[in-house]
Structure formats: C-alpha cells, structure tokens
Coordinates of C-alpha atoms and ligand atoms in Angstrom, one line a residue:
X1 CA -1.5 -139.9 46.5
X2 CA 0.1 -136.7 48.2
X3 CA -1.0 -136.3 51.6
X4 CA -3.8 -133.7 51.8
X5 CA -4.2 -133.3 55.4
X6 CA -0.5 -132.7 55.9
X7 CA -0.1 -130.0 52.7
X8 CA -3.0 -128.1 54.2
X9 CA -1.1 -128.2 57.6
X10 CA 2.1 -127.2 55.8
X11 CA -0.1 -123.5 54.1
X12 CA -1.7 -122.8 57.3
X13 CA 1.9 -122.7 58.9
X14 CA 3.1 -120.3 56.7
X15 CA 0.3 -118.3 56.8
X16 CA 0.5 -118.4 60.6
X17 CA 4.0 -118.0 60.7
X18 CA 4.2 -115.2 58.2
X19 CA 6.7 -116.7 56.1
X20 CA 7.1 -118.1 52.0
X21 CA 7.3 -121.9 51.3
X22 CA 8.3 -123.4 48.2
X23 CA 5.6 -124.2 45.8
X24 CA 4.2 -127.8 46.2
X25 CA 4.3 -128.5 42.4
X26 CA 8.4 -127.8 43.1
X27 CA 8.0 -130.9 45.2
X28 CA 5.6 -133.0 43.4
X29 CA 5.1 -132.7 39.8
X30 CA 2.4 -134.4 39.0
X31 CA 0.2 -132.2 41.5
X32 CA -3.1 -132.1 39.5
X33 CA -5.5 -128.9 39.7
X34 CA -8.4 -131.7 42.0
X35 CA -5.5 -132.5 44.4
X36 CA -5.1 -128.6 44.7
X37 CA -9.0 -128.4 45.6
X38 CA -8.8 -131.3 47.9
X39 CA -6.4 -129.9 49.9
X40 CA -8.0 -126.4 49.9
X41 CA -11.1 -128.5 51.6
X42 CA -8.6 -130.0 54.1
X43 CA -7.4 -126.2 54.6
X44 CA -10.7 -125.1 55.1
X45 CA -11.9 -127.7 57.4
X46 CA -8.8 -127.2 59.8
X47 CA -9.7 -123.4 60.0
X48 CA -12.5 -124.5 61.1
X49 CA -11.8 -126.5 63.7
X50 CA -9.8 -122.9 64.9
X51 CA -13.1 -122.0 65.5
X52 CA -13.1 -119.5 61.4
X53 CA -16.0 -118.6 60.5
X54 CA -16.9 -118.7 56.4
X55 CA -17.2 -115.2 55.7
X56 CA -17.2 -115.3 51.9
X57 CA -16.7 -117.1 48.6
X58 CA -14.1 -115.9 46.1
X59 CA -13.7 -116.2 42.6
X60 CA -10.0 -115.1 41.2
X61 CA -8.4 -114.8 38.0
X62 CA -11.5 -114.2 36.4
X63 CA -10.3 -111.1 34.6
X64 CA -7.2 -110.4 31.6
X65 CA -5.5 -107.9 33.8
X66 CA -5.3 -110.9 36.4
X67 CA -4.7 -113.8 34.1
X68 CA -2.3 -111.7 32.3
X69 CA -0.5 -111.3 35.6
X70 CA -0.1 -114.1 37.5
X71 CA 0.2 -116.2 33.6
X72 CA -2.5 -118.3 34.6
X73 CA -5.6 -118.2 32.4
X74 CA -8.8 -120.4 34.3
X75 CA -10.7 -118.7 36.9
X76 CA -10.5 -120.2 40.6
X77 CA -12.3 -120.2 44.2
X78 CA -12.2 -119.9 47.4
X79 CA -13.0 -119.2 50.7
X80 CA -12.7 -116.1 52.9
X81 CA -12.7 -116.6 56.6
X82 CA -14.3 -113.8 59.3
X83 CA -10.8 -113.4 60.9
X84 CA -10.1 -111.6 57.0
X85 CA -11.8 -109.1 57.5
X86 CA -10.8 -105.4 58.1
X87 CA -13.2 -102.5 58.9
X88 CA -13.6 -99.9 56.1
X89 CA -11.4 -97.4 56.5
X90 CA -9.3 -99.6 58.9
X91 CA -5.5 -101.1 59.0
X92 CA -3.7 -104.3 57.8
X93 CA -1.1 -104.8 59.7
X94 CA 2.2 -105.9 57.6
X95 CA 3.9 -107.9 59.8
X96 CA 0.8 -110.3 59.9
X97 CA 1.2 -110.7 56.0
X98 CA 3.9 -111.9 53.7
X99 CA 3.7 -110.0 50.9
X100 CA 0.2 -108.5 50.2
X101 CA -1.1 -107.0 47.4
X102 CA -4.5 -105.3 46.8
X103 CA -7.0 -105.5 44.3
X104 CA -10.2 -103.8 43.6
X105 CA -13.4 -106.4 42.9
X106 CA -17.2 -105.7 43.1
X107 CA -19.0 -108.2 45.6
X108 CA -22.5 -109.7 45.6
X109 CA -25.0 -111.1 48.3
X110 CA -27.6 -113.6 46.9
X111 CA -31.4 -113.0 47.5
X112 CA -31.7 -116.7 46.4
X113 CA -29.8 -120.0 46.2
X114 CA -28.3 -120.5 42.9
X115 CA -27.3 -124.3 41.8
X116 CA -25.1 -125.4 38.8
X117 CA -25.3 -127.1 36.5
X118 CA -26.5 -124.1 33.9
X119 CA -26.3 -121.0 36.1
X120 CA -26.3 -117.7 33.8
X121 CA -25.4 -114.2 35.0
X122 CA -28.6 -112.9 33.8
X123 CA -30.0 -115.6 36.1
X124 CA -27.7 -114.4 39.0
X125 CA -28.7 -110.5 38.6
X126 CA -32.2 -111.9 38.9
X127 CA -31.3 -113.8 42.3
X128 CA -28.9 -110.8 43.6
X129 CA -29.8 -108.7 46.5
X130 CA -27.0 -106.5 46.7
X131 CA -24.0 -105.4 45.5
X132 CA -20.7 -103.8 46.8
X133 CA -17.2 -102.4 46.2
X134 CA -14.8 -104.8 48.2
X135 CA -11.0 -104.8 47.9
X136 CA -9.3 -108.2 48.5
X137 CA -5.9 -108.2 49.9
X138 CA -4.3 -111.4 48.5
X139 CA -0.8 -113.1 49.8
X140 CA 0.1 -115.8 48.1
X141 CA 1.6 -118.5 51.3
X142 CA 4.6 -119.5 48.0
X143 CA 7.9 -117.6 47.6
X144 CA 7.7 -114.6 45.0
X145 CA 4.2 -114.5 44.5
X146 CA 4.8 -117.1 41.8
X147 CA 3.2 -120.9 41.6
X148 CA 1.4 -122.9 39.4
X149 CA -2.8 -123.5 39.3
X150 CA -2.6 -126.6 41.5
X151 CA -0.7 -124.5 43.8
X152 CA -2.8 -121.2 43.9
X153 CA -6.0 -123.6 44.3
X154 CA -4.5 -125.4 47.6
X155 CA -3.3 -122.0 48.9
X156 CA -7.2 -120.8 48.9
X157 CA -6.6 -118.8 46.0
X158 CA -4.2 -116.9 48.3
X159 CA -6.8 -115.5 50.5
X160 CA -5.5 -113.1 53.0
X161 CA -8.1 -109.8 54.2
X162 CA -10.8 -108.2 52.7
X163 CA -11.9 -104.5 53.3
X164 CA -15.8 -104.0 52.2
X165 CA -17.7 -100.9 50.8
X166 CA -19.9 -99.7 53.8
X167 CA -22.7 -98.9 51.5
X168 CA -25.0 -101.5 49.7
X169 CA -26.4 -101.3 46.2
X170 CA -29.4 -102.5 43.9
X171 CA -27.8 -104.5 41.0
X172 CA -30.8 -103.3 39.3
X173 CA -29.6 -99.4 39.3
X174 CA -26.2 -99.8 37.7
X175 CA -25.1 -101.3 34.4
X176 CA -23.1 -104.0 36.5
X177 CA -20.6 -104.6 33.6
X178 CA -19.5 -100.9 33.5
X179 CA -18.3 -99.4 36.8
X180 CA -14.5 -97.9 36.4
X181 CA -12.7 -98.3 38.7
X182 CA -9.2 -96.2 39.9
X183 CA -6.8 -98.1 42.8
X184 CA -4.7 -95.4 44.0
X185 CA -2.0 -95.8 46.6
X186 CA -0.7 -92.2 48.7
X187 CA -2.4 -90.3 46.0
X188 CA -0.9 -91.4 42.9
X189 CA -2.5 -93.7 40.9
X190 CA -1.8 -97.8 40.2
X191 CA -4.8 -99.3 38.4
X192 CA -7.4 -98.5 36.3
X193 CA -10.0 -100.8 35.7
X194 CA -13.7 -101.4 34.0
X195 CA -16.0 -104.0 35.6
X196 CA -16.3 -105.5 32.4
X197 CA -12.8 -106.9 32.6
X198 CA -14.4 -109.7 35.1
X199 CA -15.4 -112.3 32.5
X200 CA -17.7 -109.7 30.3
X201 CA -19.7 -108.7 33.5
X202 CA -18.9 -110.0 37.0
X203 CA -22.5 -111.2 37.8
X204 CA -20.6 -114.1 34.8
X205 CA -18.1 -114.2 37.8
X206 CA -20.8 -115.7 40.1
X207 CA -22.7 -118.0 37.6
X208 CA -19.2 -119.6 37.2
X209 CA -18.6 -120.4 41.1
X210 CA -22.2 -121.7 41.0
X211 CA -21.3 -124.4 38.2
X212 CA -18.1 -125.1 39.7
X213 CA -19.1 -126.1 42.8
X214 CA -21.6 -128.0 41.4
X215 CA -19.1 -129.8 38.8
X216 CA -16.9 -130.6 42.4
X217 CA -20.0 -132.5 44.4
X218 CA -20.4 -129.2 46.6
X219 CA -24.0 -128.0 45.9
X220 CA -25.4 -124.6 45.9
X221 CA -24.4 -121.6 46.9
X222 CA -26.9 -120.5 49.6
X223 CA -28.9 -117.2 49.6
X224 CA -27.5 -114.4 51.9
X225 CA -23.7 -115.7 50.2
X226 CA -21.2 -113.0 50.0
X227 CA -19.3 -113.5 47.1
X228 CA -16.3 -111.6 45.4
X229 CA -16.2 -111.8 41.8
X230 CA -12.5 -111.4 41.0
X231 CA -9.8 -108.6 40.8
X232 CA -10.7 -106.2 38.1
X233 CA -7.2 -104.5 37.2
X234 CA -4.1 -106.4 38.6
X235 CA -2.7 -106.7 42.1
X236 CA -0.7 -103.6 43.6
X237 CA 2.2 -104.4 45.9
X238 CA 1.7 -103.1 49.2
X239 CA 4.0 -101.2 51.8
X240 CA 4.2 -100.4 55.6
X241 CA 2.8 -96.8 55.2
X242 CA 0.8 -97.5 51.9
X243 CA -3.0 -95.3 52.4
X244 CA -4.8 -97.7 49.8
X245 CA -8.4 -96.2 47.9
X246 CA -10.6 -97.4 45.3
X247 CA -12.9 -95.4 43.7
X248 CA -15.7 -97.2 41.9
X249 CA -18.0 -94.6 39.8
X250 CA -21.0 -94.5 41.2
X251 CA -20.9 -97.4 44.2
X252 CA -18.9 -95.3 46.4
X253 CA -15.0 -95.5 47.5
X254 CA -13.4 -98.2 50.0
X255 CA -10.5 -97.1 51.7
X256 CA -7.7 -98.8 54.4
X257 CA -3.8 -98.1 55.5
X258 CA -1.1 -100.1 56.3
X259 CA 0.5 -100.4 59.0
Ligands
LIG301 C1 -4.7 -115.7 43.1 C2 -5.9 -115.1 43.6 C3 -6.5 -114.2 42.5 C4 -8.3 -112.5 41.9 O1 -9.2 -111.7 42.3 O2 -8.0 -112.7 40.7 C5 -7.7 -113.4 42.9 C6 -3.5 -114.8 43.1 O3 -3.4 -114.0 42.1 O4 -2.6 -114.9 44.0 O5 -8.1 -113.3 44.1
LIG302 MG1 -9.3 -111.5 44.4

C-alpha cells in the first residue's frame, strides 16, 4: 500500500514551494485511480488542518476540448479551497504558481441537496439556485503539465485559483447547454467554446459529482455548494503580463491579469 499521508505531504510541497515533481505513477506503477482519491482526501484534510476553508467542488475533464487535451477521457473532482480565490477583475500572481493555465467553466450553487445514486441533470436544474461564469486557473503540482488519471486525481484535479463572475443568474432564463463562450488573452483570441461541450449540458456535469461521491462513501452534496462543472474549451497557458477575459453570451464577462 503507498503511503497516502506522505504523497499528499509530498503535492502540498510543491504547491507551496512552487516547484514540478515527478509524476507518482513514474514511481509506482501500479498507482490505481482509488489510491489517487485517497490521497486527494489526505491532501484535503492537511489543508485543512492549515486552517483552508472548502470553497468549492470541481468537476474536470468533463468536456472533448479537455479530454482531447490532457489524453485522458473520465471526468474527475475536486476541491477548491478559499485561499483560491481571486477577486473579479483581480491579479494572480505568477511566481505563486508553476505553470498555470486558464479555462473558462460555468458554476452552480445548489438550492437543495442532491444525493447519488441516480442524480439527473434535469433533476439538478430543478435543485439549482444560481448560476455563474467562473474561470478556473489550473496548475498541475507534476513536471510538463503531463501525468496519468491516478496522478491528476491525487493532485486535486490540479486545483490552483479561481476567478468568479460577479453577477448571479436564474438557470431557468438561459438554455444552460448553449452559452458560447470566447477566452481571450491581450485581445487576441485563444478559445472558443459552447457550453454544450461539458458532457451535453453542464447541469450533466453536476449530476455526475453527485453519483460519484456517492459511489466513493462520501454522501451528498449539500445545498448552498458551489460547484464548477468543468473547462469548456481547453486550457490557455498563461504569462506574467497576460490580461485574461471570458466572455459568456448572455451571463456576463469575468476578467483577471497576471502579474
Ligand atoms: C485537470 C483538471 C481539469 C477541467 O476543468 O477540465 C479541469 C487538468 O487538466 O490538469 O479542471
Ligand atoms: Mg477546471
């Protein structure tokens, strides 16, 4: 049996210490994809001990674009911590980071618990109070940006900052499954996207963490949960300098620069 505890230990350091570490998969081959999970709830329990707050749940690789990229095809989750987050319109700061990169998702917040087994996405749009534009800044903790599922699972889905919409919306005004949405860095342009991309509609996005978590022993996901359902084009390397905007027809544009 690996030891959890000290792999968790072993991503927070090189999250904290802004430097790559070989994948663990590199070091132990027959890491399995619940070994990556329980040391993602190690990782999560030693943040918060630091005293993190859970901010959010993630869902990534949930759309072609992203499968496609990263040549992993099964959706993921995670958790996103309150020390992630970064004002709208605000600055990352680089040498904090690895190697970020940015992509543009569509969040939720729950009006109602949902609990696996048989979650639906129409059942989720029923229980959804709001929704939001959110861009995710992910940095993968392993060296190029490249690993294997167990890997990405024990890295928190490479959690890294967040940036949220300011302004809230009524699932129930939009056609969820067909917001466009453009990613452009310094004014040219570096994705273009369709909410659709994120598993057929991203309220599918949700319904899937629900039946997950259930699958892995961990209940519901409580009402007033903030999740992000998954990068709709793929991630955009970012640079010192980079001034970072997604526009998302009709919900609005999130902005932030880096620094
Ligand atoms: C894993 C995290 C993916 C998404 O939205 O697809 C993710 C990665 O690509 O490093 O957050
Ligand atoms: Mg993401």
């Amino acid at each position: 049996m690996p030891d959890h505890r000290g792999l968790a230990e072993y991503l927070i350091m090189a999250e904290e210490s802004h430097h790559d570490v070989p994948c663990i998969t590199d070091k132990i081959r027959d890491f399995t994809i619940s070994m990556g999970y329980q040391v993602q709830d190690e990782l999560i329990k030693i943040k918060k001990t630091q005293g993190h707050k859970m901010l959010a749940f993630k869902m990534g690789l949930t759309s072609p674009a992203k499968m496609k990229q990263m040549k992993i095809n099964e959706p993921i989750y995670g958790t996103v911590f309150d020390y992630m987050k970064v004002p709208e319109q605000g600055m990352i700061i680089m040498d904090e980071l690895i190697h970020p990169k940015v992509e543009a998702e569509i969040a939720f917040i729950l009006e109602e618990d949902i609990e696996g087994p048989n979650v639906s996405g129409v059942e989720v749009l029923a229980k959804t109070k709001y929704v939001f534009p959110a861009l995710e800044i992910i940095d993968s903790r392993y060296q190029n940006f490249k690993f294997q599922l167990p890997d990405v699972i024990a890295d928190n889905t490479s959690a890294a900052r967040v940036v949220f919409g300011n302004q809230l919306f009524n699932p129930k005004d939009f056609e969820l499954d067909s917001i466009g949405v453009t990613l452009t860095i310094n004014g040219e342009i570096k994705g273009i996207g369709t909410s659709s991309a994120v598993l057929g509609h991203p309220a599918n996005a949700v319904a899937m963490l629900a039946n997950m978590l259930y699958r892995h022993g961990k209940g519901k996901v409580p009402k007033g949960s903030i999740i992000l359902s998954g990068g709709i084009t793929e991630a955009i390397l970012l640079n010192k300098g980079d001034d970072v905007t997604a526009k998302y027809d009709g919900i609005g544009d999130v902005n932030f620069f880096v620094k």
